[in-house]
Short mmCIF file of C-alpha atoms and ligand atoms in Angstrom, two decimals:
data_model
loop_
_atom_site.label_atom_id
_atom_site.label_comp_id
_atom_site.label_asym_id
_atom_site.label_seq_id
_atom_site.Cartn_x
_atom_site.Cartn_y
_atom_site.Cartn_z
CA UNK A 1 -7.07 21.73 -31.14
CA UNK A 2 -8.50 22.77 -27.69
CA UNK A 3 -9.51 19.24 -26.48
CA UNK A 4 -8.14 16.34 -24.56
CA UNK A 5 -8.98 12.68 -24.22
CA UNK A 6 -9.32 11.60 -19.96
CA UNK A 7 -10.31 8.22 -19.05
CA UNK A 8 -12.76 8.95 -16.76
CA UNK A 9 -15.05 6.66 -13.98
CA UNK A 10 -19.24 7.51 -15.22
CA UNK A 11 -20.09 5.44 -11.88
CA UNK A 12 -18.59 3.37 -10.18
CA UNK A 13 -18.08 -0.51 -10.20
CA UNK A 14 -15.93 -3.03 -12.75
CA UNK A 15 -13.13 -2.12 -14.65
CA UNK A 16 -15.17 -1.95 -17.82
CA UNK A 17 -16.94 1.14 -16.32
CA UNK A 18 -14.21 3.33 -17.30
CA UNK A 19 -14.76 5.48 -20.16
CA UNK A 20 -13.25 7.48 -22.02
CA UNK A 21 -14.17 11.77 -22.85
CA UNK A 22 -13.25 14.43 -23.87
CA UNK A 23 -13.11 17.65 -21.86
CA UNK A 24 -11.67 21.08 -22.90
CA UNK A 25 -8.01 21.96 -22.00
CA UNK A 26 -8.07 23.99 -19.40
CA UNK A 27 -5.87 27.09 -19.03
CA UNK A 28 -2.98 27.88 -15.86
CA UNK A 29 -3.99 30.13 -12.95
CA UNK A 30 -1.29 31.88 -11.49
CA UNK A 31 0.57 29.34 -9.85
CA UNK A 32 -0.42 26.42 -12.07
CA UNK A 33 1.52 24.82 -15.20
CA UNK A 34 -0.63 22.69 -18.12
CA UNK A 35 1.54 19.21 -18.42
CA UNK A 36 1.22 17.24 -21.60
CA UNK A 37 0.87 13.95 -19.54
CA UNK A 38 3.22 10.57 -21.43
CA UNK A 39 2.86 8.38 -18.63
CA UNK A 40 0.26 7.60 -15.91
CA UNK A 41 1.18 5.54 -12.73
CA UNK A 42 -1.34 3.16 -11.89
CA UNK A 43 -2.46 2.41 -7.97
CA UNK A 44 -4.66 0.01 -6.25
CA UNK A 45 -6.37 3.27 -4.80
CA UNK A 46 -7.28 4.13 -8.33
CA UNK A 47 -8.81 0.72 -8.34
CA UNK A 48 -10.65 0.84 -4.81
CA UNK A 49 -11.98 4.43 -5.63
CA UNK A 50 -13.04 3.15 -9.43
CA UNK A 51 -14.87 0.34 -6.95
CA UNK A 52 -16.73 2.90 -4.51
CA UNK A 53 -14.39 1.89 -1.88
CA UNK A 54 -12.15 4.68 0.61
CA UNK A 55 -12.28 8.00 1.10
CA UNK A 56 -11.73 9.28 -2.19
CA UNK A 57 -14.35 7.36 -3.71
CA UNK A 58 -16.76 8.77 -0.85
CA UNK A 59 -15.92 12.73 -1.23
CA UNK A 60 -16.31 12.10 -4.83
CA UNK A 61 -19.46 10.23 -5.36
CA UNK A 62 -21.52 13.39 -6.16
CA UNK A 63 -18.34 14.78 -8.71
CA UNK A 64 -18.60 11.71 -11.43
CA UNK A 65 -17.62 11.29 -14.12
CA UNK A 66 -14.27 11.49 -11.86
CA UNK A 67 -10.76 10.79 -13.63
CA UNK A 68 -8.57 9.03 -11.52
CA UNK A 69 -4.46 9.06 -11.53
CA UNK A 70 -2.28 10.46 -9.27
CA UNK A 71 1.50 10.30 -11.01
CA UNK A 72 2.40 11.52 -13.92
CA UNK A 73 4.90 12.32 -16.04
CA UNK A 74 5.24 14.85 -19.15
CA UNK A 75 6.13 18.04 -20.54
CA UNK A 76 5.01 21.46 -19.22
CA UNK A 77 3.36 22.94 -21.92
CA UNK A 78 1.95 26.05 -20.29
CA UNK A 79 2.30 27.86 -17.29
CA UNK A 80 0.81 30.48 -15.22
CA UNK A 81 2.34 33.92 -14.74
CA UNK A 82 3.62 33.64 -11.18
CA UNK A 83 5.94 29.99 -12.17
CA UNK A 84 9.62 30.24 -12.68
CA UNK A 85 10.58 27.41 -11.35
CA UNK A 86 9.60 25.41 -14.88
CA UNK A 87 9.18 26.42 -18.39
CA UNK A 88 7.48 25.21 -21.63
CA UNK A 89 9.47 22.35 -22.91
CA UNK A 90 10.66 20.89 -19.57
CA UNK A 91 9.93 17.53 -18.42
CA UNK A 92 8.51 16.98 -14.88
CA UNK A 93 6.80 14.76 -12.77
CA UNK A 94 4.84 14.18 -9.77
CA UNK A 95 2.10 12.96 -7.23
CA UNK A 96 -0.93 14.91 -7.71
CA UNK A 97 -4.19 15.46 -7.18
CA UNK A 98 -3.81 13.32 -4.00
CA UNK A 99 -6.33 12.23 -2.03
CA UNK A 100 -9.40 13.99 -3.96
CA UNK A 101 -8.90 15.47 -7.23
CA UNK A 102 -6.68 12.49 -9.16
CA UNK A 103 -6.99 13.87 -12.43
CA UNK A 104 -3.73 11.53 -14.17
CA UNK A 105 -5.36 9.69 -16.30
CA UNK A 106 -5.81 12.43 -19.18
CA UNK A 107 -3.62 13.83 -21.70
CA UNK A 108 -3.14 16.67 -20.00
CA UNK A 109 -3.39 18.49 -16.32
CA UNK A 110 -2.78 21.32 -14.44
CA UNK A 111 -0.56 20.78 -11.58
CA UNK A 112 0.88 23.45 -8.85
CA UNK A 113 4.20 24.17 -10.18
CA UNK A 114 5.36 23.31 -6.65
CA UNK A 115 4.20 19.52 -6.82
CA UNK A 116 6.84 18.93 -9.48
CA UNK A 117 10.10 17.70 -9.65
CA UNK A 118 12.34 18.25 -12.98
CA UNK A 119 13.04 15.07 -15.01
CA UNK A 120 16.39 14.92 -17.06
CA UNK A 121 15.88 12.11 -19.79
CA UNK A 122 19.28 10.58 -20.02
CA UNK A 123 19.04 9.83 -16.19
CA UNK A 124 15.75 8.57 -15.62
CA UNK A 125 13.08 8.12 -18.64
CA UNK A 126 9.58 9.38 -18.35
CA UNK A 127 8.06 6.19 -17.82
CA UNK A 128 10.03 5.21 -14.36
CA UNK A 129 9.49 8.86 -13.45
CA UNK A 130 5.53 8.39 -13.58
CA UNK A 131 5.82 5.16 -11.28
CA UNK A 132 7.92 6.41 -9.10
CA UNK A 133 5.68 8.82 -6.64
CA UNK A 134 2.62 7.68 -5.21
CA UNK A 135 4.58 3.79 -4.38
CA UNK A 136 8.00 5.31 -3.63
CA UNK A 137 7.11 8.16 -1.10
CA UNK A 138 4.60 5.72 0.40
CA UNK A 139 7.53 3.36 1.13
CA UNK A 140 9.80 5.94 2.45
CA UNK A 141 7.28 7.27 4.68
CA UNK A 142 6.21 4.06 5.84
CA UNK A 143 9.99 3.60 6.99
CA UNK A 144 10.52 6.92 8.51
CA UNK A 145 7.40 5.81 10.19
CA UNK A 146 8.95 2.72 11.63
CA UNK A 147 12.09 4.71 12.22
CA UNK A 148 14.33 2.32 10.06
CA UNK A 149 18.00 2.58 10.77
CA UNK A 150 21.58 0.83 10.26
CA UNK A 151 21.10 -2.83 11.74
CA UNK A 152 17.71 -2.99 12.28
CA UNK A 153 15.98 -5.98 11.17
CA UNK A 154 12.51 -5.41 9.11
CA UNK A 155 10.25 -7.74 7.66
CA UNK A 156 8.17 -6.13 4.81
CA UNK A 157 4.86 -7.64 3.40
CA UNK A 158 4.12 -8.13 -0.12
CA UNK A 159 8.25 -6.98 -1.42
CA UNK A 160 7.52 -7.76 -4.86
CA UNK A 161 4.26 -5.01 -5.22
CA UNK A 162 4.66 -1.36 -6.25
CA UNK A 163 5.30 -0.16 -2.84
CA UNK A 164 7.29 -3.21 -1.45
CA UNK A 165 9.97 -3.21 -4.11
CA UNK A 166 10.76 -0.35 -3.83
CA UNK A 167 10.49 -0.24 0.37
CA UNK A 168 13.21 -3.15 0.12
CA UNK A 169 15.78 -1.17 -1.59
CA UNK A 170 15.82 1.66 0.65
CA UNK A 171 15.72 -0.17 3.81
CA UNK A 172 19.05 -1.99 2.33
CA UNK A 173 20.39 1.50 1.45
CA UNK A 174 19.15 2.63 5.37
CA UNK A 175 21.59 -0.31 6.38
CA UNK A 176 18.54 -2.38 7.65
CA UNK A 177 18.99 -6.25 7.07
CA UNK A 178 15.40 -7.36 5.27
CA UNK A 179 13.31 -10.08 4.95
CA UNK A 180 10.19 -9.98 2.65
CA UNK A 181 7.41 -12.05 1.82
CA UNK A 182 6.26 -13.10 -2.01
CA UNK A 183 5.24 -15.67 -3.49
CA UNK A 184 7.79 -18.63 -5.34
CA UNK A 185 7.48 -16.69 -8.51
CA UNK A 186 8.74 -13.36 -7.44
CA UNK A 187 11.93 -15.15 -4.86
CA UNK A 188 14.36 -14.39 -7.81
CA UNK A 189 13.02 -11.06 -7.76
CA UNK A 190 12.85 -10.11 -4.13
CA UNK A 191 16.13 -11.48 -3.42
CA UNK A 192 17.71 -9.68 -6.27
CA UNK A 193 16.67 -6.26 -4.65
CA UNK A 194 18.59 -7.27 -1.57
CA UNK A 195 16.00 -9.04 0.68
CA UNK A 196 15.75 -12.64 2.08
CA UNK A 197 12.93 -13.78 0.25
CA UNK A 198 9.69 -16.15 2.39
CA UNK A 199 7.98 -17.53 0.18
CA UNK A 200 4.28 -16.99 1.87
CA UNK A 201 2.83 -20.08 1.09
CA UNK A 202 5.47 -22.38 1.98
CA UNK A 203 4.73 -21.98 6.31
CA UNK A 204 3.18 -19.33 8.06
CA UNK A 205 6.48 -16.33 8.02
CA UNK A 206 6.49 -16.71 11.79
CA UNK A 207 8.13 -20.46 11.81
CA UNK A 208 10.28 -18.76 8.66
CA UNK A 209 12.09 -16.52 10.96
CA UNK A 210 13.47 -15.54 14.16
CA UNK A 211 11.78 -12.19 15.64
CA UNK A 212 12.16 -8.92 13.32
CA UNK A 213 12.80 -5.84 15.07
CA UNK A 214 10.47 -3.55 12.31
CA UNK A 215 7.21 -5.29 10.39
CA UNK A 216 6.27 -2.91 7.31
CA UNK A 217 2.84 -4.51 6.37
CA UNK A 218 1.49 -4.42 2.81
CA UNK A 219 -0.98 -6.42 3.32
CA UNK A 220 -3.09 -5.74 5.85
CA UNK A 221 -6.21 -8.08 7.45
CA UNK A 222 -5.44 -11.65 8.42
CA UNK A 223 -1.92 -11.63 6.75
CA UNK A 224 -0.97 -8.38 8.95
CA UNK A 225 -2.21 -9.51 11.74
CA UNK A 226 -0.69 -13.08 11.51
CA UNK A 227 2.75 -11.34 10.61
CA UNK A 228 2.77 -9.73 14.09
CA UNK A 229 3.62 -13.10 15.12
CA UNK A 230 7.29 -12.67 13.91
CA UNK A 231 7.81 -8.76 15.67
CA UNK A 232 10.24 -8.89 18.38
CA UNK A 233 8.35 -7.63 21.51
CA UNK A 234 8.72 -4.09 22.05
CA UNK A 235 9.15 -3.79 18.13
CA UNK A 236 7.43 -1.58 15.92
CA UNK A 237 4.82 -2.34 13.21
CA UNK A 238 3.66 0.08 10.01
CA UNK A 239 0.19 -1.37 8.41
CA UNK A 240 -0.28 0.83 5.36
CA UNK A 241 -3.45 -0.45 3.63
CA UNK A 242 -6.23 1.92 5.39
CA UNK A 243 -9.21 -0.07 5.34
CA UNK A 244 -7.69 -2.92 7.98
CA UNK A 245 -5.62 -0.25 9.99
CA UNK A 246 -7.11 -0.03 12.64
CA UNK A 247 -7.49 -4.28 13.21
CA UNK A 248 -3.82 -4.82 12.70
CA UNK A 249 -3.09 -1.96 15.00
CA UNK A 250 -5.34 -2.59 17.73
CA UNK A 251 -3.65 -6.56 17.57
CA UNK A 252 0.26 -5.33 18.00
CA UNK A 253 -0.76 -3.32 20.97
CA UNK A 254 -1.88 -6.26 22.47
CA UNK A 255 0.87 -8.05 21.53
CA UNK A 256 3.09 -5.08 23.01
CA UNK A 257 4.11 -3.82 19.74
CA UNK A 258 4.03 0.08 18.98
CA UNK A 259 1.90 0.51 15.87
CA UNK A 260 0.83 2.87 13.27
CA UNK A 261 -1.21 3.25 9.94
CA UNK A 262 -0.59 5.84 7.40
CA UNK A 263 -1.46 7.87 4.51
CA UNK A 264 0.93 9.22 2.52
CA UNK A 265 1.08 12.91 2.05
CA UNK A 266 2.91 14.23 -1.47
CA UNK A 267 6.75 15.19 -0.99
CA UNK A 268 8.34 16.86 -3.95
CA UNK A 269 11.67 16.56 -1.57
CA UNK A 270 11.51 12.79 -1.08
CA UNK A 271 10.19 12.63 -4.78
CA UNK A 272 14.36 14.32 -5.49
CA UNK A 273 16.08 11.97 -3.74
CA UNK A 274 14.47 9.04 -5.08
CA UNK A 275 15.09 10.24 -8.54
CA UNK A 276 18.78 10.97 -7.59
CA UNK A 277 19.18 7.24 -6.66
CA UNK A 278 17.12 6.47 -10.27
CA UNK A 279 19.79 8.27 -12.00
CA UNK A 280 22.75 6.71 -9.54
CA UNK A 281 21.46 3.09 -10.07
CA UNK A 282 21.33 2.55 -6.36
CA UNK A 283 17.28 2.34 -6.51
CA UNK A 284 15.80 0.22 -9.53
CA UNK A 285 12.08 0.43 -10.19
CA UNK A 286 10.18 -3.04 -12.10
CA UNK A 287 7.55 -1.85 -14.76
CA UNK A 288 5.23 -4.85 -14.84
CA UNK A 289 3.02 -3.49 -18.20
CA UNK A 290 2.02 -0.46 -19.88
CA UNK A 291 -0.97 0.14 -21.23
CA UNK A 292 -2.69 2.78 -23.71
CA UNK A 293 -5.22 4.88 -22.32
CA UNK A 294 -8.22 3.74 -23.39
CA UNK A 295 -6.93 0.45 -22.28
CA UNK A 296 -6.96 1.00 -18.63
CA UNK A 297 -9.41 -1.21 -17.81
CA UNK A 298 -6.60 -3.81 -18.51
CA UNK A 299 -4.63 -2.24 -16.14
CA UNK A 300 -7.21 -1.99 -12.99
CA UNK A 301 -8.00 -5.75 -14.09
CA UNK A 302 -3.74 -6.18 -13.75
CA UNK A 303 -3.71 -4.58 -10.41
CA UNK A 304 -6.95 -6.29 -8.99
CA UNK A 305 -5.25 -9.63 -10.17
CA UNK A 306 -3.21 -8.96 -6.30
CA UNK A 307 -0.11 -10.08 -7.73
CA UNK A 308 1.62 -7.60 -10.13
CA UNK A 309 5.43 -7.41 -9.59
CA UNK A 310 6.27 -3.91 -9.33
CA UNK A 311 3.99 -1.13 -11.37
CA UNK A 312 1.87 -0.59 -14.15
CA UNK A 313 2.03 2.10 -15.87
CA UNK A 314 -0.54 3.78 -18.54
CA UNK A 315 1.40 5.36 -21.79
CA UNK A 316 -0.98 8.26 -22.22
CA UNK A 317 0.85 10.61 -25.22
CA UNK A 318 4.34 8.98 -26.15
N1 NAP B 1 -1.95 4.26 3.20
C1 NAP B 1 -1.40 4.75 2.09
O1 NAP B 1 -1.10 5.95 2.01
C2 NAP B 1 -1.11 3.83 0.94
C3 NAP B 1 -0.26 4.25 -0.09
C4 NAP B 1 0.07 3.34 -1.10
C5 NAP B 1 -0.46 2.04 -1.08
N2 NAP B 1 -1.32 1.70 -0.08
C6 NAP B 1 -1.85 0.32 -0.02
O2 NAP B 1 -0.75 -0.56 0.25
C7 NAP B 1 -0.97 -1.81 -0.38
C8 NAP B 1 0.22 -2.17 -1.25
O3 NAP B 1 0.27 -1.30 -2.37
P1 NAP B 1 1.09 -1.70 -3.68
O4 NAP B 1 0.96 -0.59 -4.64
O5 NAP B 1 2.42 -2.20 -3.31
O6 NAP B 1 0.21 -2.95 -4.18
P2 NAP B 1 0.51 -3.96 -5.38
O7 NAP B 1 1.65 -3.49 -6.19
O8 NAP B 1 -0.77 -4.22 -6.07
O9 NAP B 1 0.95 -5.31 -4.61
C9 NAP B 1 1.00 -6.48 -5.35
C10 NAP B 1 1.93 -7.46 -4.65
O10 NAP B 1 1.29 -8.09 -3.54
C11 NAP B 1 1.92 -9.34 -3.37
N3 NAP B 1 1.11 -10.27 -2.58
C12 NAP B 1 -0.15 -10.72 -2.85
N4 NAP B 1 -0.55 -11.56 -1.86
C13 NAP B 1 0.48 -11.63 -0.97
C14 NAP B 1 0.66 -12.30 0.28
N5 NAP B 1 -0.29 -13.07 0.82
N6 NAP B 1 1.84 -12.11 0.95
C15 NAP B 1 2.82 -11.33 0.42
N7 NAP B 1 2.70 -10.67 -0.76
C16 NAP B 1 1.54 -10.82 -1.43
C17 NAP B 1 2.13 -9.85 -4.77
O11 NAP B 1 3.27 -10.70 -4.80
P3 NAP B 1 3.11 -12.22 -5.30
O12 NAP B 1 2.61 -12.12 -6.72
O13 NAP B 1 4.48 -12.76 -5.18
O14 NAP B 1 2.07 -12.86 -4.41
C18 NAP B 1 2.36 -8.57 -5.59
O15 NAP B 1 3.70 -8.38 -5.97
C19 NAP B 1 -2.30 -1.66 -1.13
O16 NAP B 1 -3.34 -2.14 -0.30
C20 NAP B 1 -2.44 -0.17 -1.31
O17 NAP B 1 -3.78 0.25 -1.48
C21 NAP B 1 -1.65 2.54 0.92
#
């Protein structure tokens, strides 16, 4: 057999437009290893591109049908004759693809050997290891953005999400004290993680708190911009969501705030550590729902919904 299944978007719009085909396996060049993919990490950028929306959906509107998916986890099943660093049989994982070729969703991909960090299966399984990358290195970035340290107090947006949950637990293990915003639902959750949970609809977060030194925003728009509100002056503010950047940014500098968006760039070396605290316990990841493949359109609906604690997850070839 010389095929394999992708879920793939034809065009874009609703969830229902994804579809799935079936596309040859493709061989290893030099540098390249074929992974058998188990698990798929899902992202709201999978959903905004599957939408038309960002960059990636931009740079690929003349490349559809375009298969979206940037983590994934599996076993190397080929590789090309310059890798040594992996073999057939072992079990990686890894952000790829990112921002323009995606390529997760399928049951299998070619990867740069050098995107991918070895998975032991008694530490951490496959299916934390494929919603791990994208969300974790976006939340340590987003902290060594906001230059997070012992003692400082942070205030992070949406802690119960992919990103935020995840963003909580290192700041704790940074020595940061943090607050985070959820809803009542996810208080349990949040403070469970280590973080002083404001629940977002009770009063705006400013009259919830005294001044933060750090705001990590996961949000973006209006509820960025109104979290500003609770920034110490002189403090320092990471939006991450790209599309409202620029408003929330151009707001703290009036307010006298240092600010910053981002986009998170692949690190197999942050990627490592994370998984070392996996294995350690000291970092826990949430896995809201899996889903089968052909089923992803569940999932996009899931992550749309705005309120998924921690990830989803799509179980590709288990
Ligand atoms: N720039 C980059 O490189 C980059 C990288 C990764 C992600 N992102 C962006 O960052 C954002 C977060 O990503 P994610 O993966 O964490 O998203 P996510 O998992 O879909 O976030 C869902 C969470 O948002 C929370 N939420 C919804 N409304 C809220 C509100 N008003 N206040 C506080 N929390 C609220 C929900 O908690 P409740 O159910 O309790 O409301 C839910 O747990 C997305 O916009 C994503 O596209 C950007």
């Amino acid at each position: 057999m010389n095929e394999c299944k992708q879920l793939a978007i034809p065009q874009f719009g609703e969830p229902s437009v994804l579809a799935m085909q079936t596309v040859e396996i493709p061989q290893p060049s030099a540098n390249q290893v074929l992974v058998k993919v188990a698990y798929a990490g899902v992202n709201p950028i999978d959903a905004k591109t599957r939408a038309g929306l960002g960059w990636a959906a931009q740079q690929n509107q003349d490349k559809l049908p375009w298969v979206p998916g940037y983590d994934i986890s599996g076993e190397v099943v080929a590789r090309g004759t310059e890798v040594t660093s992996v073999s057939p049989g072992d079990l990686v994982s890894g952000f790829v693809g990112f921002p323009l070729q995606g390529g997760g969703y399928s049951e299998f991909i070619l990867v740069d050997a050098g995107a991918l960090s070895r998975v032991e299966p008694d530490n951490v399984s496959l299916i934390e290891a494929a919603a791990l990358p994208l969300a974790g290195q976006t939340a340590w970035q987003a902290l060594d953005k906001a230059k997070v340290s012992d003692g400082d107090q942070v205030l992070i947006l949406a802690g119960a999400g992919g990103v935020g949950h995840i963003a909580i637990q290192l700041a704790v293990a940074r020595g940061a004290s943090v607050l985070a915003s959820c809803s009542a639902d996810n208080v349990d959750f949040v403070s469970k993680l280590g973080a002083i949970a404001l629940d977002y609809r009770l009063a705006p977060l400013a009259e919830q708190t005294g001044k933060v030194d750090v705001l990590i925003d996961l949000m973006g728009g209006d509820t960025g911009i109104a979290a500003l509100d609770c920034v110490r002056e002189g403090g320092r503010v990471v939006t991450v969501p790209t599309i409202t950047a620029e408003a929330v940014c151009e707001r703290a500098r009036e307010l006298g705030l240092e600010a910053e968006g981002m986009l998170v760039t692949p690190s197999v070396e942050q990627n490592d550590a994370m998984m070392a605290m996996l294995e350690v316990g000291t970092l826990q990841l949430y896995i809201a729902a899996q889903y089968g493949l052909s089923d992803g359109a569940e999932a996009h609906r899931q992550i749309e919904s705005g309120h998924t604690r921690g990830k989803v997850v799509l179980a590709v070839d288990i």
